[in-house]
Coordinates of C-alpha atoms in Angstrom, one line a residue:
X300 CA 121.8 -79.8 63.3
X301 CA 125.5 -78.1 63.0
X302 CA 125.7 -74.7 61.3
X303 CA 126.1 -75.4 57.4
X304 CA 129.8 -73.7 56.9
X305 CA 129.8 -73.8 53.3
X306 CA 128.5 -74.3 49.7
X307 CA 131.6 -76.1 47.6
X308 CA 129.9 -75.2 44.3
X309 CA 126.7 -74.1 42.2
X310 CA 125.8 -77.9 42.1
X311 CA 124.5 -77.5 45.6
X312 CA 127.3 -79.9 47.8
X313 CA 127.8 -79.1 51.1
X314 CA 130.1 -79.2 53.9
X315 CA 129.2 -79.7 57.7
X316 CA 132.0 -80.2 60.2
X317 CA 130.3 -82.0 63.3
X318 CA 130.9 -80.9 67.2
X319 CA 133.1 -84.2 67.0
X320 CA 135.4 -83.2 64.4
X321 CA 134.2 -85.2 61.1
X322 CA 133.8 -82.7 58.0
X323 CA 130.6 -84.2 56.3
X324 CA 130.4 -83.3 52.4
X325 CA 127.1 -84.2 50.5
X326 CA 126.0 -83.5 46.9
X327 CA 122.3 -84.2 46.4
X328 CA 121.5 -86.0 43.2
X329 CA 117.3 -86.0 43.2
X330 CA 117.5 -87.5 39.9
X331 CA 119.5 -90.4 40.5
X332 CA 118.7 -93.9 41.2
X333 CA 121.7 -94.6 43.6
X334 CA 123.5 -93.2 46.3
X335 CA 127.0 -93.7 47.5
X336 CA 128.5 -93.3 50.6
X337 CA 132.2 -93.3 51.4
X338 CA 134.0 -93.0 55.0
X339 CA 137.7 -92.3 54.6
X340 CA 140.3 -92.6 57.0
X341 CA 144.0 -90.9 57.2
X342 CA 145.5 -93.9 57.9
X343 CA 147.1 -95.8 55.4
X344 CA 150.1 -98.8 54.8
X345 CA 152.7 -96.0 56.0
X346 CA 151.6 -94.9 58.9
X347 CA 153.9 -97.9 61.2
X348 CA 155.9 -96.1 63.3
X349 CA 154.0 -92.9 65.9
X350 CA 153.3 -91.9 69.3
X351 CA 150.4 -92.9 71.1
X352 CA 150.2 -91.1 74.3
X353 CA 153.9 -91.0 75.8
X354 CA 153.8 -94.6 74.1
X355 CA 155.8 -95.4 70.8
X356 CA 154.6 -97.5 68.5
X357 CA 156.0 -99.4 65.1
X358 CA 153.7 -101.5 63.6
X359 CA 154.3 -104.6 61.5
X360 CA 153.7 -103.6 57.7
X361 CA 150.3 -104.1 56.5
X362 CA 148.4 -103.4 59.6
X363 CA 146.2 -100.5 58.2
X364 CA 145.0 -103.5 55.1
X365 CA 144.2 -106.1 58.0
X366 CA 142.6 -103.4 60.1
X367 CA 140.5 -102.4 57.0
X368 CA 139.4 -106.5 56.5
X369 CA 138.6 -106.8 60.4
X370 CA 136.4 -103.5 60.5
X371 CA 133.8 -105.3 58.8
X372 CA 133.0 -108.0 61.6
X373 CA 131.5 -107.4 64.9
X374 CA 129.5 -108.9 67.8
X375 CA 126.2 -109.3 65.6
X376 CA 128.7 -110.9 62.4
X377 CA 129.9 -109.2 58.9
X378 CA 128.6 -106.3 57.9
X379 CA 128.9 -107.5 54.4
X380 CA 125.7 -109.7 55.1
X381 CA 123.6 -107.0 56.3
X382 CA 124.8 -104.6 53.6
X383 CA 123.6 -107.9 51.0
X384 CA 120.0 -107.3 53.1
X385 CA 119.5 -104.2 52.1
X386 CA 120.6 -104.9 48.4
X387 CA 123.6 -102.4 48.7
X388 CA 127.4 -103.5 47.3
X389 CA 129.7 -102.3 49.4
X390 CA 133.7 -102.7 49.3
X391 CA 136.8 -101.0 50.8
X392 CA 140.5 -100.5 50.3
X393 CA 144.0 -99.1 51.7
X394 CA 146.0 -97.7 49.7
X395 CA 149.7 -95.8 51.1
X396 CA 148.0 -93.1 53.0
X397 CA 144.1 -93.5 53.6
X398 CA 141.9 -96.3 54.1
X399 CA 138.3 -95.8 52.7
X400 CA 134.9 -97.5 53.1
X401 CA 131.4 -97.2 51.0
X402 CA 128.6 -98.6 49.8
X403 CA 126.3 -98.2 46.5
X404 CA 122.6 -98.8 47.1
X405 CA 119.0 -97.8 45.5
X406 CA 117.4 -98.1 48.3
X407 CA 117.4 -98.2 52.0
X408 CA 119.7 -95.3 52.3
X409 CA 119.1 -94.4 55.9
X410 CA 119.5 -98.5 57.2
X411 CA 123.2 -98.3 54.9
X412 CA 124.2 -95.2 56.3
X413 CA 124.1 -96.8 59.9
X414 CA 125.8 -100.1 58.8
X415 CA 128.1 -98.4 57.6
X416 CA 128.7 -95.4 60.4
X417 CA 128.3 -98.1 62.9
X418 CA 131.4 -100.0 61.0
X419 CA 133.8 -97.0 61.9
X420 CA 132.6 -95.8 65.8
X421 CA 132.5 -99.2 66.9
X422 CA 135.4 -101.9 66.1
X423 CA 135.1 -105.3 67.7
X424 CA 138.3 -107.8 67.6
X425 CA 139.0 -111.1 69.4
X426 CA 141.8 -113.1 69.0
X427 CA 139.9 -116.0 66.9
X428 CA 138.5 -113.3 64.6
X429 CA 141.9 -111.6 64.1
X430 CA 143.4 -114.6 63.7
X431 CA 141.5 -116.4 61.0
X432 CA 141.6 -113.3 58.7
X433 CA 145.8 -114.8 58.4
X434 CA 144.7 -116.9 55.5
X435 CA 142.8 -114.7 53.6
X436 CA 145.0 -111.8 53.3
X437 CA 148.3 -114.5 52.7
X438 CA 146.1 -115.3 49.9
X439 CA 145.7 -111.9 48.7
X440 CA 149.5 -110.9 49.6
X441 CA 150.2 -114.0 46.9
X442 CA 148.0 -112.4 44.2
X443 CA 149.6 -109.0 44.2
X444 CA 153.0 -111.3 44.2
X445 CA 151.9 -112.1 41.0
X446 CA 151.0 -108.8 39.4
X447 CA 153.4 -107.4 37.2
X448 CA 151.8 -103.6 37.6
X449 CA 152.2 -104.1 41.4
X450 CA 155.4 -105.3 41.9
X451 CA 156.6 -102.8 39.5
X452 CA 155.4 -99.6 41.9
X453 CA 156.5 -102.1 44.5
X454 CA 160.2 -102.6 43.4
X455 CA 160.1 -98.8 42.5
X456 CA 159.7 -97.8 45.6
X457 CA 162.4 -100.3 47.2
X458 CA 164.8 -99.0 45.0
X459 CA 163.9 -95.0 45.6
X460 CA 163.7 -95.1 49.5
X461 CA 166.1 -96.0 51.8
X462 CA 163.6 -96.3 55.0
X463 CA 160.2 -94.5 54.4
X464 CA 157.6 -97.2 55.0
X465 CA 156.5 -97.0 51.6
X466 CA 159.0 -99.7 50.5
X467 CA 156.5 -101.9 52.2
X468 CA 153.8 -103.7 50.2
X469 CA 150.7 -102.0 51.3
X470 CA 148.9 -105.6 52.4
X471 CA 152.5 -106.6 54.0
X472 CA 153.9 -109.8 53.5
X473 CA 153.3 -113.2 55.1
X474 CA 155.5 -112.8 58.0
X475 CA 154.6 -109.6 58.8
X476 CA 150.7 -110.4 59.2
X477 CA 151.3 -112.9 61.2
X478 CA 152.5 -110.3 63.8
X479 CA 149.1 -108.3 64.2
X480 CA 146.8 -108.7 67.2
X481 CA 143.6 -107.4 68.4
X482 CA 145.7 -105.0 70.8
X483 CA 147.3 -103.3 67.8
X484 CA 143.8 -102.7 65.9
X485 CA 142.6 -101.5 68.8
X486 CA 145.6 -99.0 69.0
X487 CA 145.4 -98.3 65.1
X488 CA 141.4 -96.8 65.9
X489 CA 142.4 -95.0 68.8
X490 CA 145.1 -93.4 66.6
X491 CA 144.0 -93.0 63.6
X492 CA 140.0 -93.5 63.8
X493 CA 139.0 -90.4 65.6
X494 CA 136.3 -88.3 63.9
X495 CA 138.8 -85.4 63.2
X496 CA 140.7 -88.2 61.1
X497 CA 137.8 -88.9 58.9
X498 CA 135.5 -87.3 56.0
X499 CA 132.2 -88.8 55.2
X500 CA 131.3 -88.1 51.9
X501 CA 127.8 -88.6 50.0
X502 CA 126.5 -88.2 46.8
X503 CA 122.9 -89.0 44.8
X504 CA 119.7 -90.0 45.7
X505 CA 120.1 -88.6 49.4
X506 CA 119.3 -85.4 51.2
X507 CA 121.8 -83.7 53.6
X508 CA 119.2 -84.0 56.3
X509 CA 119.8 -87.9 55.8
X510 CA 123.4 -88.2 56.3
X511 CA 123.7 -86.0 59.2
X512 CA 120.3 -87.8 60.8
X513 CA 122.9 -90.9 60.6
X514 CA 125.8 -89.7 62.0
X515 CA 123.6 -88.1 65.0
X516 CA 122.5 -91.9 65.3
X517 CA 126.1 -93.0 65.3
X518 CA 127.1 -90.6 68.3
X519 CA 129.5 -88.1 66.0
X520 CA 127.4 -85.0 66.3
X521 CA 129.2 -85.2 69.9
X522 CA 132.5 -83.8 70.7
X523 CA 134.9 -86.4 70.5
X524 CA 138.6 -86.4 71.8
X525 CA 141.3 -85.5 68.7
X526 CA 143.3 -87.8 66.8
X527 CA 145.8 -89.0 69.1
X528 CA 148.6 -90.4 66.8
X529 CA 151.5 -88.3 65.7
X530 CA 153.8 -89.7 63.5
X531 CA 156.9 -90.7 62.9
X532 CA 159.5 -90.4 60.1
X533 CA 163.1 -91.1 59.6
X534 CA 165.0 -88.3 57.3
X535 CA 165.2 -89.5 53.8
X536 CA 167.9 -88.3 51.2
X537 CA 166.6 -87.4 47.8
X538 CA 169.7 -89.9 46.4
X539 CA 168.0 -93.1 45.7
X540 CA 168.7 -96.6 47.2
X541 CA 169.1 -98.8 44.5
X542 CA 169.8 -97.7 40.8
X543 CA 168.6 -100.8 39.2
X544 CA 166.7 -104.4 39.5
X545 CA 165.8 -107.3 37.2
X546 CA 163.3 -109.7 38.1
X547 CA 161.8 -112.6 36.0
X548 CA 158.1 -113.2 36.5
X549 CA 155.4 -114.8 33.7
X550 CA 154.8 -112.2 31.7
X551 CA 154.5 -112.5 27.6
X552 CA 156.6 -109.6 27.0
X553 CA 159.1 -107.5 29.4
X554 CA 157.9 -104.7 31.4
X555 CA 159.6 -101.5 32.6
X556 CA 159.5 -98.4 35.4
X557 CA 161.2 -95.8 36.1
X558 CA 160.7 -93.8 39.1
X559 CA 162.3 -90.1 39.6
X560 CA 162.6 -89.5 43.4
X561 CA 161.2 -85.5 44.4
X562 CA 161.2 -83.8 47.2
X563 CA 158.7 -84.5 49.8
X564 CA 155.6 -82.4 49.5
X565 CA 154.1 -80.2 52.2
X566 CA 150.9 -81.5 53.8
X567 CA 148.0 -79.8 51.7
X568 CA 150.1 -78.8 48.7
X569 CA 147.4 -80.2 45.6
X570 CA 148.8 -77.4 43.4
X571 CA 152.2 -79.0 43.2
X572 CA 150.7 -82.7 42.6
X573 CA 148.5 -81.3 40.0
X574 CA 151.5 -79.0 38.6
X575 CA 153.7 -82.5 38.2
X576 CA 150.5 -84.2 36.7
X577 CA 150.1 -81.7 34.1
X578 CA 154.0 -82.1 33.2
X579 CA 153.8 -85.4 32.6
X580 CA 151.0 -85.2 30.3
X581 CA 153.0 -83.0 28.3
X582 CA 155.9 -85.6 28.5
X583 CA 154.7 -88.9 27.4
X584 CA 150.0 -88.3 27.8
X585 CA 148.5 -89.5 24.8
X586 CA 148.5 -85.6 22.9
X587 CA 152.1 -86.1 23.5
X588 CA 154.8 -86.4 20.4
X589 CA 156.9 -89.2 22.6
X590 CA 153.5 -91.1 23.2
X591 CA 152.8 -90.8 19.2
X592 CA 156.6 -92.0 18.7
X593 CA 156.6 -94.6 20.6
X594 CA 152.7 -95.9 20.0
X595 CA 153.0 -95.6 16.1
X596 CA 156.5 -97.5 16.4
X597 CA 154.9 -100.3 18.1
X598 CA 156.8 -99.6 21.3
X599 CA 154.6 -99.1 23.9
X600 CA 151.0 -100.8 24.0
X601 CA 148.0 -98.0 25.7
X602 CA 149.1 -99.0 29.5
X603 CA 152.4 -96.6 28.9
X604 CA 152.2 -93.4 30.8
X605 CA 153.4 -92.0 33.6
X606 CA 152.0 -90.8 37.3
X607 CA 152.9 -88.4 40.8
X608 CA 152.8 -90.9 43.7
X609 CA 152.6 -88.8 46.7
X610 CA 152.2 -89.3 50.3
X611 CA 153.5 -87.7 53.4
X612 CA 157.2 -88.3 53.6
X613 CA 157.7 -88.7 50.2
X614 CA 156.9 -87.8 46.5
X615 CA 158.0 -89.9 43.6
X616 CA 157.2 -89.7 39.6
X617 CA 156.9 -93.1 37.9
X618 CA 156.7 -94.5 34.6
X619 CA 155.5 -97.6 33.3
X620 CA 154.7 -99.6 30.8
X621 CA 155.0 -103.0 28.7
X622 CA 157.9 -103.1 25.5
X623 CA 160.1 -105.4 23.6
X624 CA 162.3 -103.1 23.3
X625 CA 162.1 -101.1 26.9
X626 CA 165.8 -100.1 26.9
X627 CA 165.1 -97.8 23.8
X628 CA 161.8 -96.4 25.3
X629 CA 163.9 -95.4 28.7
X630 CA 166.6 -94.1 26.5
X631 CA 163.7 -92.0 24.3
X632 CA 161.6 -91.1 27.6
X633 CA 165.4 -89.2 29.2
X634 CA 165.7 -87.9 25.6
X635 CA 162.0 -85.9 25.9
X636 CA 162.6 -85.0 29.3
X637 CA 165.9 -83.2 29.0
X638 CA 164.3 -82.0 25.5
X639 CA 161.3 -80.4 26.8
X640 CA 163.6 -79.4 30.2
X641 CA 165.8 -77.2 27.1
X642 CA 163.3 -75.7 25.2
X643 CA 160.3 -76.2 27.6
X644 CA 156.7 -77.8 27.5
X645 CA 154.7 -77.3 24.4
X646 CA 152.1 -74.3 25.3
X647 CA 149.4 -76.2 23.0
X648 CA 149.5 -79.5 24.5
X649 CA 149.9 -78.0 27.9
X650 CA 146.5 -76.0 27.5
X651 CA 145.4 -79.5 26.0
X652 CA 146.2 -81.4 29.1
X653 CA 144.9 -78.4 31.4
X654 CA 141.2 -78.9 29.5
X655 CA 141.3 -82.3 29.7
X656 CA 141.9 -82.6 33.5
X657 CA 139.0 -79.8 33.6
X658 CA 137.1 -82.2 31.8
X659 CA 137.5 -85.1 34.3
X660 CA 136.6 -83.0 37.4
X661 CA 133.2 -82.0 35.9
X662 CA 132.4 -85.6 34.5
X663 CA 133.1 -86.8 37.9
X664 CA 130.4 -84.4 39.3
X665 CA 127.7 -86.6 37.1
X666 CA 128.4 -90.0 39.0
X667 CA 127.7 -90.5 42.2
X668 CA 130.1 -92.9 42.9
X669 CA 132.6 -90.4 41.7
X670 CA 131.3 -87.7 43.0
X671 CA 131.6 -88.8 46.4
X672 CA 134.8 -90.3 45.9
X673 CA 136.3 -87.1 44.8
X674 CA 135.1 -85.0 47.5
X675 CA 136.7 -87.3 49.9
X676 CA 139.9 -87.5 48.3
X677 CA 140.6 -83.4 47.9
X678 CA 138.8 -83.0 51.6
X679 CA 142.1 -85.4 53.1
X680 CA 144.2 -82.9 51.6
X681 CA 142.4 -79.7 53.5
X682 CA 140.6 -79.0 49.8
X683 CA 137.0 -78.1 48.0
X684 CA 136.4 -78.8 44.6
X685 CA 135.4 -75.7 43.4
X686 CA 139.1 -74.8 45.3
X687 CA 140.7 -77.8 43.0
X688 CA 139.3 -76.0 39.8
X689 CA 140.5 -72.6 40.6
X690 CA 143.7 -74.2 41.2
X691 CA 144.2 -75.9 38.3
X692 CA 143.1 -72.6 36.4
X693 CA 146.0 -70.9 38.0
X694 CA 148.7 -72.9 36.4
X695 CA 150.7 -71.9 33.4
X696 CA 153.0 -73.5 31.0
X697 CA 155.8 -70.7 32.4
X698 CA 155.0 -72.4 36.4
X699 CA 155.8 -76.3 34.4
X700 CA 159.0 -75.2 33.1
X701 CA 160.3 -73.9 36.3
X702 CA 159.5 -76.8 38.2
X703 CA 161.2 -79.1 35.4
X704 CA 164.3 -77.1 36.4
X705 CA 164.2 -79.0 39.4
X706 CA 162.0 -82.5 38.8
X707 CA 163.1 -85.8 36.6
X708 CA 166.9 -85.6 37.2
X709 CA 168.6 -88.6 36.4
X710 CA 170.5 -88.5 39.3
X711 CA 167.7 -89.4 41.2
X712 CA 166.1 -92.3 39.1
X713 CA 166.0 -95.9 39.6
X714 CA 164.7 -98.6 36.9
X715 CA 162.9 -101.9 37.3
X716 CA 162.7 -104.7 34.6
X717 CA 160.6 -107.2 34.5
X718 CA 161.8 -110.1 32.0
X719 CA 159.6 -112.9 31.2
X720 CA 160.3 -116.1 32.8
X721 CA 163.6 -117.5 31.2
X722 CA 164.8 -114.4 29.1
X723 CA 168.5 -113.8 28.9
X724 CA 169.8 -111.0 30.9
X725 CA 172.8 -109.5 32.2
X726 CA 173.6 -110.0 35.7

């Protein structure tokens, strides 16, 4: 068993980093019913373009998504059936930067852990299996098509970047897709798949002894070569690419972003995310006076807000929301920002918004589902909880009106509307 290198908190979570790179976090919940289990990747929709070796590689957009679909498959068949065996739900997804697996289960624990483990160390793709998963995720790609809360983010970010992959939709498009083979998913794990590139995170009814029993099983207490990937990216000016776009899809009433392009954030940095996060609660969060304005008017339904979308490469603020009326609520949303830039962010609301994201770490500690989830997201960015906490303790109203100096400028913004189908607009 590796040398335990840390306790994260009085809870009782604990870190191990194995002699084959993969940091393994685990909060015992004795109590609980269920554990949950979650393997996360650094590898995510904008990781297409990186040296492998002396090699360099682009991939077709969407690859990470497909390479998430295919990981569940192997010699023996789909590891969705054996998780149904054992009574377990499991699931995964890709978002821009990461790709993550898990599982919930009562039971079994030890049998789940190796499914799951054995998913990761050991990918298996043919052409026929690659191949037939076309369909499926052309099907999926159409769904999205038809979201109004994805395209938005999806327009947003065509109109802010003038190259950074995250223009692309994260499950690509059609076309793209039907470029992948077995060869590039075999490259994507040999990139991106090492055990230095992962976190295994595990919460509940499970013992530390449990998890890192599994991963001996799975081989990763054994050193293991580094990640061998290193990435690409093309410079990006902060100016944006497009200003403006109008689209008509079938919504019952028009929809609106707008997206401020930031400077890129340095790999690690959680104090300036959370910084930016805090300053748009101030801005437009529900303790907000914009969010009262505009809610009592009848402007804005509850889905209005705003959010830091930030990935290597790249950082972006966006709003969104659904309004009748969405020219005045971009008009009104400038109108606060330049407001609360002049006389800076109320110190009530911002202690308000600084308790209430306080709040949501320790609630997240009581489910194991997001217990586990949480670990895993703040150990991809080199982080502990208990390091999260004092973080956010360490922020002041005075350190959100400096950074407004800088954040939000107009000259930077793009807007995306979304009319319903057959509305009048001006070309």
């Amino acid at each position: 068993m590796p040398e335990r290198l840390a306790i994260l908190d009085c809870a009782g979570n604990e870190r191990y980093v194995l002699p084959s790179g993969l940091t393994v976090l685990v909060r015992p919940m004795p109590d609980y019913a269920a554990a949950h289990a979650i393997v996360a990747a650094r590898f995510g929709s904008i990781d297409v373009h990186f040296r492998l070796g002396e090699e360099e590689l682009t991939l077709p957009a969407g690859a990470a998504h497909y390479l998430e679909h295919k990981m569940f498959e192997d010699q023996e068949g789909d590891a969705f059936a054996k998780f149904a065996r054992t009574g377990a739900n499991a699931n995964a997804f890709t978002s821009f930067d990461r790709t993550c697996y898990y599982f919930t289960a009562t039971g079994a624990v030890d049998e789940n852990l190796d499914i799951l483990l054995g998913m990761i160390t050991h990918p298996y793709f043919t052409e026929e299996t690659v191949a037939k998963e076309q369909g499926i995720i052309a099907q999926e790609i159409k769904m999205y098509e038809d979201s109004p809360d994805w395209r938005l983010v999806t327009e947003l970010c065509q109109c802010l970047y003038h190259s950074h992959p995250i223009r692309s939709d994260i499950a690509g498009s059609c076309e793209s897709i039907a470029q992948i083979t077995p060869s590039m998913l075999y490259d994507c794990c040999r990139a991106f798949y090492a055990p230095s590139n992962l976190v295994l995170a595990a919460a509940g009814s499970l013992t530390a002894g449990q998890v890192l029993a599994a991963c001996a099983r799975a081989g990763l207490d054994k050193p293991a070569a580094a990640p061998a990937a290193r990435r690409i990216w093309d410079d990006e000016p902060l100016t944006p690419a497009e200003t403006e776009r109008t689209l008509r899809m079938a919504v019952s009433k028009p929809c609106f972003g707008i997206g401020y392009k930031e400077a890129p954030l340095a790999p690690g940095d959680g104090r300036t995310e959370a910084l930016y996060d805090l300053i748009l609660c101030c801005i437009c969060g529900g303790m907000s006076p914009l969010y009262r304005r505009l809610y009592d008017e009848g402007l804005v339904n509850p889905g209005f807000g705003g959010e830091v979308l930030r990935v290597d490469g790249c950082c972006c603020i966006l709003f969104t929301g659904e309004s009748d009326d969405p020219d005045t609520v971009c008009a009104l949303l400038q109108d606060e920002i330049e407001r609360v830039r002049a006389e800076g962010v109320d110190r009530e609301v911002f202690t308000l918004c600084k308790n209430e994201k306080y709040g949501q770490l320790v609630e997240n500690l009581e489910n194991v589902e997001d217990a586990a989830s949480q670990m895993a997201d703040f150990a991809l960015l080199g982080q502990t909880v208990p390091q999260q906490v004092e973080m956010l303790a360490g922020l002041t109203a005075d350190d959100a009106d400096r950074a407004l100096q800088a954040i939000l400028r107009p000259d930077r913004a793009a807007r995306v509307t979304i009319l319903p189908n057959g509305a009048d607009t001006e070309e």
